mmCIF file of C-alpha atoms in Angstrom:
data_model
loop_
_atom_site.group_PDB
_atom_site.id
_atom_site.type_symbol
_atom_site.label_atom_id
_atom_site.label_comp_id
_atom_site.label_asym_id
_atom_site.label_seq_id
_atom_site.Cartn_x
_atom_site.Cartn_y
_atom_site.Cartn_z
ATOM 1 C CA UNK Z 1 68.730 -25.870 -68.104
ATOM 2 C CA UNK Z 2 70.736 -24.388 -65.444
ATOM 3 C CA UNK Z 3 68.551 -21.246 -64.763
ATOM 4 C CA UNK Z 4 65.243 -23.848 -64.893
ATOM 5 C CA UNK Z 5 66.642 -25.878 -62.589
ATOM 6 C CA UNK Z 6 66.175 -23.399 -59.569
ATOM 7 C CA UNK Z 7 63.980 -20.959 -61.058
ATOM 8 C CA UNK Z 8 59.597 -22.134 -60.627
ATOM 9 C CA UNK Z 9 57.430 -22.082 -63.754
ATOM 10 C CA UNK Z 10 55.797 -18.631 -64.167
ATOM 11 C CA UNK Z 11 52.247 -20.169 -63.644
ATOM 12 C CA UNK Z 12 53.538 -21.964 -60.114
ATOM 13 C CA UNK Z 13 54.653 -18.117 -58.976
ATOM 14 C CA UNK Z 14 51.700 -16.646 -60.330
ATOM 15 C CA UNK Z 15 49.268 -18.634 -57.947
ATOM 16 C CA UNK Z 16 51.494 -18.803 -55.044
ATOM 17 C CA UNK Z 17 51.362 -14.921 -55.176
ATOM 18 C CA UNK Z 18 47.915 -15.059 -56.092
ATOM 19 C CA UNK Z 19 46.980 -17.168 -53.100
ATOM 20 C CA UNK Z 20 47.842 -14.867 -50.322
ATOM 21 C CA UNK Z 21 46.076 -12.230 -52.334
ATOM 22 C CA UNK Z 22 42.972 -13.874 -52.433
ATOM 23 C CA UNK Z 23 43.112 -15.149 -48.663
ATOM 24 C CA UNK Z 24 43.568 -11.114 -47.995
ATOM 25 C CA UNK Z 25 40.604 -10.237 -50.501
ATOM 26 C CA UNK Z 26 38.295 -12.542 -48.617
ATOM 27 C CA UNK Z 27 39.455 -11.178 -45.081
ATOM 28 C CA UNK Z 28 38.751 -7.692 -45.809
ATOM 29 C CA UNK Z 29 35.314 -8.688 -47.469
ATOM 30 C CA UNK Z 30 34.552 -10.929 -44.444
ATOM 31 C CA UNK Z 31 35.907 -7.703 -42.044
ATOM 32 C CA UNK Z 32 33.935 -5.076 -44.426
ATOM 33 C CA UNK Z 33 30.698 -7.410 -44.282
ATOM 34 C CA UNK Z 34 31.022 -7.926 -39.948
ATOM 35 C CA UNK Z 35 31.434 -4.249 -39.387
ATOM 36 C CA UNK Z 36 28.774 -3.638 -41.743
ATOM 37 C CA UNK Z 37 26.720 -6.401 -39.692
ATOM 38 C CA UNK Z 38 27.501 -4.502 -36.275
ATOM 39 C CA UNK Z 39 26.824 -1.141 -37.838
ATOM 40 C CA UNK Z 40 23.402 -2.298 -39.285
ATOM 41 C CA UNK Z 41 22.611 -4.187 -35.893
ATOM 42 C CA UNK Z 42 23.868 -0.731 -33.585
ATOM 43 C CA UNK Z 43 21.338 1.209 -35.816
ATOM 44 C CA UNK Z 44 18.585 -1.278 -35.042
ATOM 45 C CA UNK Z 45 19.436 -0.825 -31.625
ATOM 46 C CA UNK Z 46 19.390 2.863 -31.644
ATOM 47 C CA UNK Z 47 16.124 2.743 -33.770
ATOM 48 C CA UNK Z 48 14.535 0.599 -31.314
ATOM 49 C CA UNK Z 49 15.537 2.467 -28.060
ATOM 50 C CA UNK Z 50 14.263 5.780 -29.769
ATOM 51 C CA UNK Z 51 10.700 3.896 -30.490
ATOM 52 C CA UNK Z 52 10.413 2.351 -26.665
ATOM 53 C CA UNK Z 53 11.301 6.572 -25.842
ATOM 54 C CA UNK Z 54 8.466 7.220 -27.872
ATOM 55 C CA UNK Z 55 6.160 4.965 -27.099
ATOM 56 C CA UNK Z 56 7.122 5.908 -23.212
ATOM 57 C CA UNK Z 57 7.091 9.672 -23.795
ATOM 58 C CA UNK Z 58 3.633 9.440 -25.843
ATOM 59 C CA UNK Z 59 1.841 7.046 -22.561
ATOM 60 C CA UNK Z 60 3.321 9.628 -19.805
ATOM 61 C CA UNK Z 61 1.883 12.604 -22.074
ATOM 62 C CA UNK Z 62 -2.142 10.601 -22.121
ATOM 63 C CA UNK Z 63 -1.550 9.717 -18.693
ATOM 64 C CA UNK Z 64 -0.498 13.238 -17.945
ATOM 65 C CA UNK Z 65 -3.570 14.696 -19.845
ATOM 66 C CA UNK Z 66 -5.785 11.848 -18.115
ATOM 67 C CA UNK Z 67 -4.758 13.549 -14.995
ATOM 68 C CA UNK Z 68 -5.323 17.030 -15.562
ATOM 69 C CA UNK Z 69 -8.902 16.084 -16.686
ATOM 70 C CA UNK Z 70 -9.750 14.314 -13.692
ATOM 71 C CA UNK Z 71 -8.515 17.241 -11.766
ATOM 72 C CA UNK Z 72 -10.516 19.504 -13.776
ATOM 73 C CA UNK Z 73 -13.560 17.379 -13.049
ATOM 74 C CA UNK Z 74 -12.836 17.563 -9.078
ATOM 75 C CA UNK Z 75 -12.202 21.065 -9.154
ATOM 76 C CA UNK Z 76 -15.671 21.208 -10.667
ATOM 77 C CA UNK Z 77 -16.973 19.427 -8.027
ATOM 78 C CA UNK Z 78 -15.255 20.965 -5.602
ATOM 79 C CA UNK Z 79 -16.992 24.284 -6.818
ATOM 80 C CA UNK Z 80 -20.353 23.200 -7.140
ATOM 81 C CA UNK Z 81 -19.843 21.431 -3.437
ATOM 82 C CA UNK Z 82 -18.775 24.988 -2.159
ATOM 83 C CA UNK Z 83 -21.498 26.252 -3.288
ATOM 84 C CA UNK Z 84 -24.189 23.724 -2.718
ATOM 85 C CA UNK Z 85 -21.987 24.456 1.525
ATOM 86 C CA UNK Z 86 -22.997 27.964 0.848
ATOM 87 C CA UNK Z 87 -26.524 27.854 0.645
ATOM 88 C CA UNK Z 88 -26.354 25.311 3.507
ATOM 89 C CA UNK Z 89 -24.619 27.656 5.186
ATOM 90 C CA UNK Z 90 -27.009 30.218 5.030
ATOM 91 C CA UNK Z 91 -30.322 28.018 6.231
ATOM 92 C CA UNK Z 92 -28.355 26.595 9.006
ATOM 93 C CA UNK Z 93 -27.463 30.075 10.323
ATOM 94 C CA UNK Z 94 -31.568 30.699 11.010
ATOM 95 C CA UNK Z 95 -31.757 27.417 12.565
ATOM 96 C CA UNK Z 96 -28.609 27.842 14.990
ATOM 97 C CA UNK Z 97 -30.733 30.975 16.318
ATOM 98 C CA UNK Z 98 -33.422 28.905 17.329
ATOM 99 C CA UNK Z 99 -31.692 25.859 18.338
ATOM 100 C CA UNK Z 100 -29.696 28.401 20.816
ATOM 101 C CA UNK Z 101 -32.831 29.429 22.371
ATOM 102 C CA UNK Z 102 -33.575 25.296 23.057
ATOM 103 C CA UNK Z 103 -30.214 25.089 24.286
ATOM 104 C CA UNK Z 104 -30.875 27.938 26.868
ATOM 105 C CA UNK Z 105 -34.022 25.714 28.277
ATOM 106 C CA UNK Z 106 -31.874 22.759 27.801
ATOM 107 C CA UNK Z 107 -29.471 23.978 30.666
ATOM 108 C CA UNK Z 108 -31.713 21.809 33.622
ATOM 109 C CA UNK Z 109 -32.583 18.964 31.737
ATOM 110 C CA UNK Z 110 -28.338 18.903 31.301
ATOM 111 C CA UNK Z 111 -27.274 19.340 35.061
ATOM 112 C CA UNK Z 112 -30.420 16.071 36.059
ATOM 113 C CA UNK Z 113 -28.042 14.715 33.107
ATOM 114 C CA UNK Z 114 -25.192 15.085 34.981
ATOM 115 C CA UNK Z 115 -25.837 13.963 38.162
ATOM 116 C CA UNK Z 116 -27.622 10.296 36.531
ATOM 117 C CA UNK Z 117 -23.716 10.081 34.492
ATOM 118 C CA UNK Z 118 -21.995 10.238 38.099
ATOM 119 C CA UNK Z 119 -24.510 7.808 39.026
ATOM 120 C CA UNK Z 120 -23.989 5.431 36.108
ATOM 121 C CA UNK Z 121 -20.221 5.835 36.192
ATOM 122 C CA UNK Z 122 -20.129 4.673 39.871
ATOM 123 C CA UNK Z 123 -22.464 1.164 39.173
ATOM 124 C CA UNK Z 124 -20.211 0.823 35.924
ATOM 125 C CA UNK Z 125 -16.826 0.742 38.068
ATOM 126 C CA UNK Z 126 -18.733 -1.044 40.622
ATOM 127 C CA UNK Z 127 -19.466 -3.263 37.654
ATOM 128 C CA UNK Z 128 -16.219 -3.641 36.508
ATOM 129 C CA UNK Z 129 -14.818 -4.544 39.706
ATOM 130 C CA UNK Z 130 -16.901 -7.506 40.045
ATOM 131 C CA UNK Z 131 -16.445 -8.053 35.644
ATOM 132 C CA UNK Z 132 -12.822 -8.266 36.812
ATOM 133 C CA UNK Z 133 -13.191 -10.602 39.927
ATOM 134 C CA UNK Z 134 -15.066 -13.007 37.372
ATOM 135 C CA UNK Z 135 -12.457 -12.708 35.170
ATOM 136 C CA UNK Z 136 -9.721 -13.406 37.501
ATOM 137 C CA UNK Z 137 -11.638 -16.176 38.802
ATOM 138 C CA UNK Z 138 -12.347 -18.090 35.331
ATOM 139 C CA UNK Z 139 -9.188 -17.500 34.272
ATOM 140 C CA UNK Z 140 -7.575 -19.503 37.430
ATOM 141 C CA UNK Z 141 -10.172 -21.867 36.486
ATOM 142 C CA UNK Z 142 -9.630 -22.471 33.114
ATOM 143 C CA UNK Z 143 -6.075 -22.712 33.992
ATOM 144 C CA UNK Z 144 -6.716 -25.423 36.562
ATOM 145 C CA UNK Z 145 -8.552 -27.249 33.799
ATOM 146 C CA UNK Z 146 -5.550 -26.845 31.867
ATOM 147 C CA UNK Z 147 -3.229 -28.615 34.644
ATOM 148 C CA UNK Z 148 -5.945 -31.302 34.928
ATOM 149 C CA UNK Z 149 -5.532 -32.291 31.388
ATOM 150 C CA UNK Z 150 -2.088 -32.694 31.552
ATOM 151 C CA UNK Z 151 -2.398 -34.649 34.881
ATOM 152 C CA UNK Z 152 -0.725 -31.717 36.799
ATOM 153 C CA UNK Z 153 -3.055 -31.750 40.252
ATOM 154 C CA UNK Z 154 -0.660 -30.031 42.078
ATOM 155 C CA UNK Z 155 -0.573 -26.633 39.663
ATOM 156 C CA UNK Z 156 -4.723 -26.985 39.221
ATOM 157 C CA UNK Z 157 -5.521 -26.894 43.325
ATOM 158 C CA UNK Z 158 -2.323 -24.262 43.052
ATOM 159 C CA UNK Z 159 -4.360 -22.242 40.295
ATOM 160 C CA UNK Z 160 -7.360 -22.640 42.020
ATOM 161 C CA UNK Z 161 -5.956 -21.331 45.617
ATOM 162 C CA UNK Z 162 -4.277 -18.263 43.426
ATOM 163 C CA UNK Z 163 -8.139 -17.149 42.313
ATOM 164 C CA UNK Z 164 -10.341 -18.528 45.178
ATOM 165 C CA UNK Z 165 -10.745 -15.137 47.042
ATOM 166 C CA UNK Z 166 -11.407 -13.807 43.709
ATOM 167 C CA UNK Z 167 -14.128 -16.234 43.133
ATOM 168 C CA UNK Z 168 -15.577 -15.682 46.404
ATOM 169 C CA UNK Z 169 -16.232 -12.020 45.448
ATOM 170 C CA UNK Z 170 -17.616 -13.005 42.080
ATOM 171 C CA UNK Z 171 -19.855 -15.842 43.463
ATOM 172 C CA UNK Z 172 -21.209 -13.205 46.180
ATOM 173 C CA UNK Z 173 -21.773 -10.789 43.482
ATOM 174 C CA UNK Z 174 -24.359 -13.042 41.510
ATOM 175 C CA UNK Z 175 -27.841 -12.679 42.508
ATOM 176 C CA UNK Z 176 -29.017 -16.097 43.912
ATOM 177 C CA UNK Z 177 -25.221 -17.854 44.490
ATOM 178 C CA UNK Z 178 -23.927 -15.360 47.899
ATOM 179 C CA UNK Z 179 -25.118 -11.973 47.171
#
């Protein structure tokens, strides 16, 4: 009885050996099955990222063809534009000839030209002096009004002094009021 007092049945031994065993067993499944997991998912990955490739390589290829054809097509216009400048070309040249000869006769009717421009451009500044006295002089005006409707008198007669001599030369400039 001695050696049974200390000693554990054989069955007790068996499954406290066993035990840690199994607990091993399952962590190496459970270890085997995750990197299985993460090599299956990695492929998937992989798979995927070559498709989206694909898919982008196959778009940029149709939009590259897409391209070329609508070059083609302007390059075809182009020609047929050249040409179509050609023939153009070669009727205007006849009528440059004769519309040379009109320019030759055109010479006086250009110079009278000239002379009514200097004419016109001296009543347009002439114009525009008294355009700008106006504008000078409703300006001060409308800034007066301006003063007046925030009860300022003082800067209104003030705006109004500023632009009188301004709308002195307007007012004699208008048929009927000084002028």
């Amino acid at each position: 009885m001695s050696a049974t007092v200390g000693a554990l049945p054989e069955g007790g031994a068996r499954r406290r050996i066993a035990r840690p065993l199994l607990v091993v067993g399952i962590v190496v499944v459970l270890v085997m099955a995750a990197l299985a997991v993460r090599a299956d998912l990695e492929v998937r990955r992989q798979t995927h990222a070559a498709n989206v490739h694909a898919t982008k390589l196959a778009s940029d290829r149709r939009a590259v063809l897409h391209e070329i054809d609508r070059q083609r097509h302007e390059l075809d216009d182009a020609q047929q534009q050249l040409a179509n400048g050609q023939r153009t070309t070669r009727l205007l040249d006849g009528q440059v000839t004769a519309i040379r000869a009109q320019l030759t006769h055109s010479a006086q009717d250009l110079d009278k030209a000239k002379h009514n421009v200097v004419d016109s451009k001296t009543k347009i500044y002439e114009q525009a002096a008294r355009i700008g006295a106006l504008g000078d002089c409703l300006n001060g005006v409308g800034n007066a009004l301006n003063a007046l409707a925030v009860g300022d008198e003082n800067s209104a007669v003030g705006s109004l002094q500023h632009v009188a001599a301004a709308c002195q030369q307007a007012a004699a400039e208008i048929p009927g009021l000084g002028g």
